[in-house]
Protein backbone atom coordinates (compact mmCIF):
# COMPACT_ATOMS: atom_id res chain seq x y z
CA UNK A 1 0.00 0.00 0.00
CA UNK A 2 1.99 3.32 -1.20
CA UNK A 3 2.31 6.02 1.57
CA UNK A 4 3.81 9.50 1.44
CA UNK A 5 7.09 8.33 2.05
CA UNK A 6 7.09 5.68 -0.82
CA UNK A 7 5.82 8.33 -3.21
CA UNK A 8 8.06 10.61 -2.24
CA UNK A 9 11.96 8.83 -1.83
CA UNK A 10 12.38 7.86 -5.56
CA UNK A 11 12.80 10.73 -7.89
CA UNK A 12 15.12 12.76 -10.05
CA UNK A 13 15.34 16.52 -11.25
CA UNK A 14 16.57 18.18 -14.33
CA UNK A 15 17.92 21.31 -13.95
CA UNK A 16 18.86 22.16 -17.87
CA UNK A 17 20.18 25.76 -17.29
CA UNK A 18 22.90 24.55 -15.41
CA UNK A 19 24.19 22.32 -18.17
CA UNK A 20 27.16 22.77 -20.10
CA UNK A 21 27.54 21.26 -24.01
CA UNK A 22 29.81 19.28 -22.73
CA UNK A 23 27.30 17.59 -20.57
CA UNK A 24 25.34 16.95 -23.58
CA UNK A 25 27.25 14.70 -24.64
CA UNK A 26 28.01 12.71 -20.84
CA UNK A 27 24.68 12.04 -20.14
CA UNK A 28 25.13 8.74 -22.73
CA UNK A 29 28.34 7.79 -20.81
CA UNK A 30 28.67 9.06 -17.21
CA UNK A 31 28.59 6.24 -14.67
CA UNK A 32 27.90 8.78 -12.29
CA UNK A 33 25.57 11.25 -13.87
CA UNK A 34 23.50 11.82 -10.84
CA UNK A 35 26.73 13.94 -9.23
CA UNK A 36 26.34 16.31 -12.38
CA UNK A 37 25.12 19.74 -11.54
CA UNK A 38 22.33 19.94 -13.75
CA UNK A 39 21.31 17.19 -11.45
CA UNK A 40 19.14 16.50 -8.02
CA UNK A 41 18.14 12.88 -8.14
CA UNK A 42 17.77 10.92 -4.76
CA UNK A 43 19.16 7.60 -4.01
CA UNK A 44 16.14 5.47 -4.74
CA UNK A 45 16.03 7.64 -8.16
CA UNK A 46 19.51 6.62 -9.55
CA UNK A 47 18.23 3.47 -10.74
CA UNK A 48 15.74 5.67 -12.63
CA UNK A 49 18.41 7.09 -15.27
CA UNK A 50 19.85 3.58 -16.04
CA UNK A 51 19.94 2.11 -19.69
CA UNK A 52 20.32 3.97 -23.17
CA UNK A 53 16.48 4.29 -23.90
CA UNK A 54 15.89 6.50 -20.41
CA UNK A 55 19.51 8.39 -21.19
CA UNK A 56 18.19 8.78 -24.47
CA UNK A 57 14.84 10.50 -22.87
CA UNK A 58 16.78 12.64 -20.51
CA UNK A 59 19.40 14.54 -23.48
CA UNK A 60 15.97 15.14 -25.41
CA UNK A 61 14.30 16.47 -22.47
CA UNK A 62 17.37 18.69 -21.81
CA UNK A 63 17.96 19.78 -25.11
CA UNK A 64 14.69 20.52 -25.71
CA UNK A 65 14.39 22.62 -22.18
CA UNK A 66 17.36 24.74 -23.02
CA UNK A 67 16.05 25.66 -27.06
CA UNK A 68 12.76 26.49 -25.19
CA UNK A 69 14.70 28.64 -22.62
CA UNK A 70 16.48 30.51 -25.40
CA UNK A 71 13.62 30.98 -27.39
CA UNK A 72 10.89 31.81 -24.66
CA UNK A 73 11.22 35.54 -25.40
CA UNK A 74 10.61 35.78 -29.00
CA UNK A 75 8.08 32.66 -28.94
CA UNK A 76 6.29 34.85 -26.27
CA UNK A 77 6.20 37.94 -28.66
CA UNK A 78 4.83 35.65 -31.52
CA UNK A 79 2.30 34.56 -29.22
CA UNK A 80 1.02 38.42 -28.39
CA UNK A 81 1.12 39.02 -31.98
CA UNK A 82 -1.01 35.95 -33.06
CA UNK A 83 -3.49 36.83 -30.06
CA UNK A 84 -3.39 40.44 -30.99
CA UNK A 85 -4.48 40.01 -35.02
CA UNK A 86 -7.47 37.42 -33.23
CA UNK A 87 -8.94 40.20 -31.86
CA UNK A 88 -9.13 42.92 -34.42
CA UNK A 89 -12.23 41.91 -36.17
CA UNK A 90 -13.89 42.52 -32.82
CA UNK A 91 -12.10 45.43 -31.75
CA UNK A 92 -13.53 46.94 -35.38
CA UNK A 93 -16.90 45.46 -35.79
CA UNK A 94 -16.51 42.41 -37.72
CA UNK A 95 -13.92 41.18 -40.36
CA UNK A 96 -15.93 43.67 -43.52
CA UNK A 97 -15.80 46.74 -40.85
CA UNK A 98 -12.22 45.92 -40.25
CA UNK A 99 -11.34 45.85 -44.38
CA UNK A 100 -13.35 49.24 -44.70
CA UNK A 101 -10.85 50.85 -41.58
CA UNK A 102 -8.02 49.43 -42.97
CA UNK A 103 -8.40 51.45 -45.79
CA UNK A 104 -9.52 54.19 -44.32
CA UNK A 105 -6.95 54.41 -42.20
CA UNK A 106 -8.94 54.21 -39.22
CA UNK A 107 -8.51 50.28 -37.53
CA UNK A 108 -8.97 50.46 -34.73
CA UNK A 109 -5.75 48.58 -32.90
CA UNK A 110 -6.76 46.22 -29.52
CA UNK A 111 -5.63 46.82 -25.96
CA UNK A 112 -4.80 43.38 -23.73
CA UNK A 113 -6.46 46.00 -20.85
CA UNK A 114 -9.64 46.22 -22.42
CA UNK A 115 -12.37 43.88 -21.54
CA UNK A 116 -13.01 43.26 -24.94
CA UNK A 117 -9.70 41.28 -25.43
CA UNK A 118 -9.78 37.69 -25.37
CA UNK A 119 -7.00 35.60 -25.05
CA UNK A 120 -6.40 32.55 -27.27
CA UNK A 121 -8.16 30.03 -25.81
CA UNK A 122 -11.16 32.99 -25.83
CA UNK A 123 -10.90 33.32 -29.34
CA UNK A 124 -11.73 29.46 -29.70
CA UNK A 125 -14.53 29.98 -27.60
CA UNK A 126 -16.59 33.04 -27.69
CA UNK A 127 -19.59 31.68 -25.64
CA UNK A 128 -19.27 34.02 -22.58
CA UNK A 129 -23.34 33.21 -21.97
CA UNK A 130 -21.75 29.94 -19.99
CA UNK A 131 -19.48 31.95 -17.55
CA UNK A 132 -21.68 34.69 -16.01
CA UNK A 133 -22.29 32.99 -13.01
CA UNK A 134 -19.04 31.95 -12.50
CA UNK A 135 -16.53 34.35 -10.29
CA UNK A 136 -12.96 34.85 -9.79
CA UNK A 137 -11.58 32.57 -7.36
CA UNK A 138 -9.91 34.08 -3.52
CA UNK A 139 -6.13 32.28 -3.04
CA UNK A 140 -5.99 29.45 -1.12
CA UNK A 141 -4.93 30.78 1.86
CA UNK A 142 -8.37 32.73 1.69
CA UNK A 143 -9.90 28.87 1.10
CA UNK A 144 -10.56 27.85 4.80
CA UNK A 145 -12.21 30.90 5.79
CA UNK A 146 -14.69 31.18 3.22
CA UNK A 147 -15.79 27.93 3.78
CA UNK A 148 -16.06 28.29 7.68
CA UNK A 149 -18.96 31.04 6.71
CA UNK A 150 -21.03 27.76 6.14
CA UNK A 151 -20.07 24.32 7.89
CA UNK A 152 -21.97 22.33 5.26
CA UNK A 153 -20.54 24.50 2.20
CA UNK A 154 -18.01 22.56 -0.10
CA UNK A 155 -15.96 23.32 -3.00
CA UNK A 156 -14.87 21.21 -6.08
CA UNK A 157 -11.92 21.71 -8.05
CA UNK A 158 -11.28 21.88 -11.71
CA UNK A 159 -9.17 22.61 -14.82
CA UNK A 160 -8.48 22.18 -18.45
CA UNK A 161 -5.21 20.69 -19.97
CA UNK A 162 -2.33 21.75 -17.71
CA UNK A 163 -5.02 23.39 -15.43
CA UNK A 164 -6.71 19.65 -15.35
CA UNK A 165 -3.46 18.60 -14.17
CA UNK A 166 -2.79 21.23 -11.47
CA UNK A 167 -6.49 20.66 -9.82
CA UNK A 168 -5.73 17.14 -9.35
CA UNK A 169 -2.17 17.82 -8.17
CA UNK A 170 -3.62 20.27 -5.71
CA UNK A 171 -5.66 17.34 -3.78
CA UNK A 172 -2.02 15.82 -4.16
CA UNK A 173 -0.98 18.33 -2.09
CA UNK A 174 -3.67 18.95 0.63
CA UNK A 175 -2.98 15.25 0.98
CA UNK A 176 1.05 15.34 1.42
CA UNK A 177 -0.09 18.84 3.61
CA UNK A 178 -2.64 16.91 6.12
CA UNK A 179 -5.17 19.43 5.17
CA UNK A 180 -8.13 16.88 6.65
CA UNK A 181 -10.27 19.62 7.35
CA UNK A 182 -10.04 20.80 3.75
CA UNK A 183 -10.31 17.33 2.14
CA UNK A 184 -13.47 16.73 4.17
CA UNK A 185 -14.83 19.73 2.42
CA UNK A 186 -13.72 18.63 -1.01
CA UNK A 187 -16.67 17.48 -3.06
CA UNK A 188 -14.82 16.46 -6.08
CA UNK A 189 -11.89 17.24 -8.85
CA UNK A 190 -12.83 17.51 -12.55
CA UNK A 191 -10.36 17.38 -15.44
CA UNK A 192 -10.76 17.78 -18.83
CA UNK A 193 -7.95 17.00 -21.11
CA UNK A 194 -5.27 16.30 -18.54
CA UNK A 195 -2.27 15.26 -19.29
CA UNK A 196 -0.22 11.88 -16.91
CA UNK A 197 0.72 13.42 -13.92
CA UNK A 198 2.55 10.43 -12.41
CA UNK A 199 3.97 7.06 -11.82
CA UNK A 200 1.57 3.80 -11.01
CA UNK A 201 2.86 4.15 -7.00
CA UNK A 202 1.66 7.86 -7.22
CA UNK A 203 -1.83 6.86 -8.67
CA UNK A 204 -2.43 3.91 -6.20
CA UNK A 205 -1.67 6.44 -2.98
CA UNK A 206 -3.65 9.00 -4.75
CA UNK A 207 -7.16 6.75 -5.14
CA UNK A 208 -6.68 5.27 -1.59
CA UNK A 209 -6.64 8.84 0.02
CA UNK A 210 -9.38 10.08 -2.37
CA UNK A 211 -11.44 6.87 -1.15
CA UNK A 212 -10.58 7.71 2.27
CA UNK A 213 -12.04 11.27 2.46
CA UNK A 214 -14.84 10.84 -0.51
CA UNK A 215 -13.41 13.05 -2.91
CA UNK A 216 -14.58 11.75 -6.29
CA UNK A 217 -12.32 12.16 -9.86
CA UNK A 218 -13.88 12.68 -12.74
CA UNK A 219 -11.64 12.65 -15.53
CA UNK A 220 -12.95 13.85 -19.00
CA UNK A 221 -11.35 12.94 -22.29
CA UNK A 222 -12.74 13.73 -25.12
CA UNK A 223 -12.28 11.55 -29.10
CA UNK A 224 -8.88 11.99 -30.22
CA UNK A 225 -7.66 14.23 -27.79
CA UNK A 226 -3.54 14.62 -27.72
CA UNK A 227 -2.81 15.45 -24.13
CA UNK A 228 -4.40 12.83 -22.22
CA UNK A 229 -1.94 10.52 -23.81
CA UNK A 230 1.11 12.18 -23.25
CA UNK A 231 3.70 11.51 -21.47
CA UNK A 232 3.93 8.10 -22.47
CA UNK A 233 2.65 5.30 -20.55
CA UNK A 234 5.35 2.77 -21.18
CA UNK A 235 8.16 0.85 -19.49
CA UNK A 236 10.43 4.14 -20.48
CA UNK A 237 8.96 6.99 -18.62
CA UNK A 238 6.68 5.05 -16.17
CA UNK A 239 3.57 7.69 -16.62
CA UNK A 240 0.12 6.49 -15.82
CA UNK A 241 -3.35 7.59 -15.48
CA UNK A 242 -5.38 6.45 -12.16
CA UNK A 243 -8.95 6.71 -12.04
CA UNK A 244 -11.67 6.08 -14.38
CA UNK A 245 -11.62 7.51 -17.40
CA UNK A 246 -15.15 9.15 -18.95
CA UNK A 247 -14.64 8.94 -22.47
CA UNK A 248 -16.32 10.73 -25.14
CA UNK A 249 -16.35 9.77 -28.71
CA UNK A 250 -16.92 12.82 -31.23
CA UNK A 251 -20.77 12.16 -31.61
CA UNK A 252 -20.30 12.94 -27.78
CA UNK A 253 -21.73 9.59 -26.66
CA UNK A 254 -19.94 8.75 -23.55
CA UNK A 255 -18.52 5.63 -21.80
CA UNK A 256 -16.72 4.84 -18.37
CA UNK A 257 -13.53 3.20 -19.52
CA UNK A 258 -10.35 2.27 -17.33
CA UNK A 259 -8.00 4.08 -19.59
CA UNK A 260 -8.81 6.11 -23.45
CA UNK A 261 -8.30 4.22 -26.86
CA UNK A 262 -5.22 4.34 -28.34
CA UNK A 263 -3.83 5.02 -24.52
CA UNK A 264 -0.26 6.73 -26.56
CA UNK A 265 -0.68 9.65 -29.01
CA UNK A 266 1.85 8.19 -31.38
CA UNK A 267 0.90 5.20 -33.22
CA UNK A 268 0.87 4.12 -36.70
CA UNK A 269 -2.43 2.18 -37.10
CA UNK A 270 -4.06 5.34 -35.90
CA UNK A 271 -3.46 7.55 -38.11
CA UNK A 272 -6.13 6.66 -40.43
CA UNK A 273 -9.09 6.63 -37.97
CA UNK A 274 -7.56 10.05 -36.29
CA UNK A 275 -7.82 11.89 -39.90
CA UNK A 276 -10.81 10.72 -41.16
CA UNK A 277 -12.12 12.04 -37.21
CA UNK A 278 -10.67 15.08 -38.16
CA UNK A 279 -12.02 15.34 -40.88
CA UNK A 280 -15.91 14.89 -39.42
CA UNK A 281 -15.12 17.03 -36.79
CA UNK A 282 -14.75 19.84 -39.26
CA UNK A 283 -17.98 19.33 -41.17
CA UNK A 284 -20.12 18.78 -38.09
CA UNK A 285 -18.59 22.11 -36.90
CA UNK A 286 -20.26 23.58 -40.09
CA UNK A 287 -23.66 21.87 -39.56
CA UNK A 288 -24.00 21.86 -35.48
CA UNK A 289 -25.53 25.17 -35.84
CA UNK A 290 -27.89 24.24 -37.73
CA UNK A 291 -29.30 21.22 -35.55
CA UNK A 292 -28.32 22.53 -32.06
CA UNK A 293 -29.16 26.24 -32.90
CA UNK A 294 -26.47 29.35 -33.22
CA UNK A 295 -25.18 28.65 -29.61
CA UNK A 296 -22.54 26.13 -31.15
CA UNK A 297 -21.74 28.32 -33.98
CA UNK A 298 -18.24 28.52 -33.89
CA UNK A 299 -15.07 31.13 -34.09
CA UNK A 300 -13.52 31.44 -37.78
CA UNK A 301 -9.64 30.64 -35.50
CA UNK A 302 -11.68 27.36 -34.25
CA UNK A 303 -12.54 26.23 -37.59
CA UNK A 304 -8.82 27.31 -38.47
CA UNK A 305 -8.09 24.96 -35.90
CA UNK A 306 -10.08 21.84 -36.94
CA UNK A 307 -8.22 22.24 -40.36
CA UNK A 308 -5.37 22.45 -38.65
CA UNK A 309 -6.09 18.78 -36.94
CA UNK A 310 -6.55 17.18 -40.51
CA UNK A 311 -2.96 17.46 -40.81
CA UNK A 312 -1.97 16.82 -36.91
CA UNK A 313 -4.90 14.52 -35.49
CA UNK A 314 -5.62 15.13 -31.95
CA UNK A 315 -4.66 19.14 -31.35
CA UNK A 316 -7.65 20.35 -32.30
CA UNK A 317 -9.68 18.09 -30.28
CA UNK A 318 -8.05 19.21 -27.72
CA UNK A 319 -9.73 22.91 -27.29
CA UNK A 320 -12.16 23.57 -24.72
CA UNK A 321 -14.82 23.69 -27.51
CA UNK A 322 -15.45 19.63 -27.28
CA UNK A 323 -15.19 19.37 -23.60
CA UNK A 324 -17.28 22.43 -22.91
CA UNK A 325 -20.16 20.81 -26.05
CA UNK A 326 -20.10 17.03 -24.42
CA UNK A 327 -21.22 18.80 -20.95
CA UNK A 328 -24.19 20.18 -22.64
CA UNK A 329 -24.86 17.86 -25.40
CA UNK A 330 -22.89 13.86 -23.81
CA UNK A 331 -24.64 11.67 -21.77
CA UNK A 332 -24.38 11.59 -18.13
CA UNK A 333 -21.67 9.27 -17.00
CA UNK A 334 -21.44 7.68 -13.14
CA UNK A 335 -18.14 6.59 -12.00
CA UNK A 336 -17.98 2.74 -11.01
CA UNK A 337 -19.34 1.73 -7.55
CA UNK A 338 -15.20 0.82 -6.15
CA UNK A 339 -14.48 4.69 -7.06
CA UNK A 340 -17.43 6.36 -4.94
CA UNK A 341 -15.25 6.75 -1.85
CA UNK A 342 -15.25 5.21 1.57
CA UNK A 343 -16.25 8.21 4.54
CA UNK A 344 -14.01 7.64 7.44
CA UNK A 345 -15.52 6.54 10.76
């Protein structure tokens, strides 16, 4: 049965910044690469960066930290730029208003301070209908006294993509912290599109605490989605899911599954299946509309986007589009009676 110490005594850290060139080239040789600087590995972790395939891992993982380090500013800038163009059709009335200013003279350029800019992510999805009720959220250390207003108030948790993985990593830590009185308040954790966030060990600790205080995990995938199958869940990188997984196919007809088809992004006899998928995805993005009614008319950068996933499968699946659509339109899925939760005594 794992415990915080077992989850906790076996791991390793890169630390790419700190390594030299010359380092590139010793991580496929050093017999003692855990003494390197660019290192912070314990001992039950050595064993952890043994054999070519996990070496092999490790100099991408560097190499690809370090071009992403020297690169962050101007990929940044290209990022504002991209988000900035998004929002000048609504900054000047519509895509015809915006030719007409152009040659006039007179477009009108956005400000990220007005609340008329979206971001990316609202460019994809413009239905802001869906989030009046919701609020901004107080920090956490603001968490316990809101709830102590109301002794039968609770709170659930949630997230998209790398936000899905941070809400489950935050019962993760309430957990490691011993925040009892926190966890007993915790209704439940919903992800949608998360990516691995751990090892088997961490998974089976993680679903015998969540038992223990009745904190359910609902963990939304949806079709083809990318993320949810990286990293890898093989004998390299040791990254698994825990949990039930409520899958969605693209017709958003759901199922309770222990783990998503085609479990690793990458594989040949998908490819097929994941572009023709693609390729529906686009055309019922044309004709939902019409069925459903405007509310699932969508943004001229999604349907950029679902093009976009003809020639990589998956990405485009990925948006919050899908996962926000199977809420409204999917069946409702129950997780399996041995993930309901156990209440203490």
């Amino acid at each position: 049965m794992a415990n915080k110490e077992d989850i906790c005594k076996g791991y390793f850290e890169l630390k790419p910044q700190e390594a030299s060139y010359f380092d590139f080239v010793r991580i496929f040789y050093s017999n003692e690469l855990e003494k390197r600087n660019f290192f912070d590995v314990s001992a039950a972790g050595v064993e952890k960066i043994r054999g070519f395939r996990r070496r092999w891992l490790i100099f991408i993982s560097v190499v690809t930290q370090r071009l992403l380090f020297l690169f962050k500013i101007p990929m940044a800038n290209f990022g504002s730029f991209i988000e900035l163009l998004l929002n000048y059709p609504s900054f000047n009335g519509g895509f015809l208003q915006l030719f007409f200013n152009i040659l006039q003279g007179k477009a009108v350029r956005p400000e990220k301070s007005s609340e008329k800019f979206r971001s990316m992510i609202g460019n994809l999805d413009m239905r802001e209908e869906l989030d009046k009720t919701i609020k901004i959220g107080d920090r956490k250390e603001d968490l316990k006294e809101i709830l102590g207003k109301n002794e039968k108030a609770k709170f659930i948790v949630t997230g998209h993509s790398l936000g899905g993985a941070l809400a489950i990593l935050f019962a993760a830590v309430l957990i490691l912290h011993e925040e009892e009185w926190l966890l007993d308040k915790l209704e439940g954790v919903y992800t949608f599109g998360q990516p691995r966030v751990g090892d088997e060990q961490f998974g089976k600790f993680m679903m015998e605490k969540l038992k223990k205080f009745d904190v359910k995990y609902f963990r939304y995938v949806y079709c083809n989605d990318m993320v949810p199958r990286l990293p890898y869940d093989d004998k390299t990188l040791f990254f698994k899911h825990f949990g039930s997984c409520l899958f969605y196919n693209s017709l958003y007809n759901g199922q309770v599954l222990e783990e998503e088809p085609n479990k690793n992004y990458f594989s040949l006899l998908w490819v097929l299946p994941k572009v023709l998928n693609a390729g529906f995805e686009l055309i019922r993005s044309l004709i939902l509309p019409w069925i459903k009614g405007s509310d699932y008319k969508q943004s001229w950068s999604q349907i950029i986007l679902r093009m976009v996933g003809l020639v990589i499968p998956g990405l485009s699946a990925h948006g919050p589009v899908d996962y926000v659509n199977l809420t409204r339109l999917g069946s409702i899925l129950r997780l399996p009676q041995s993930q309901q939760g156990l209440k203490r005594d």
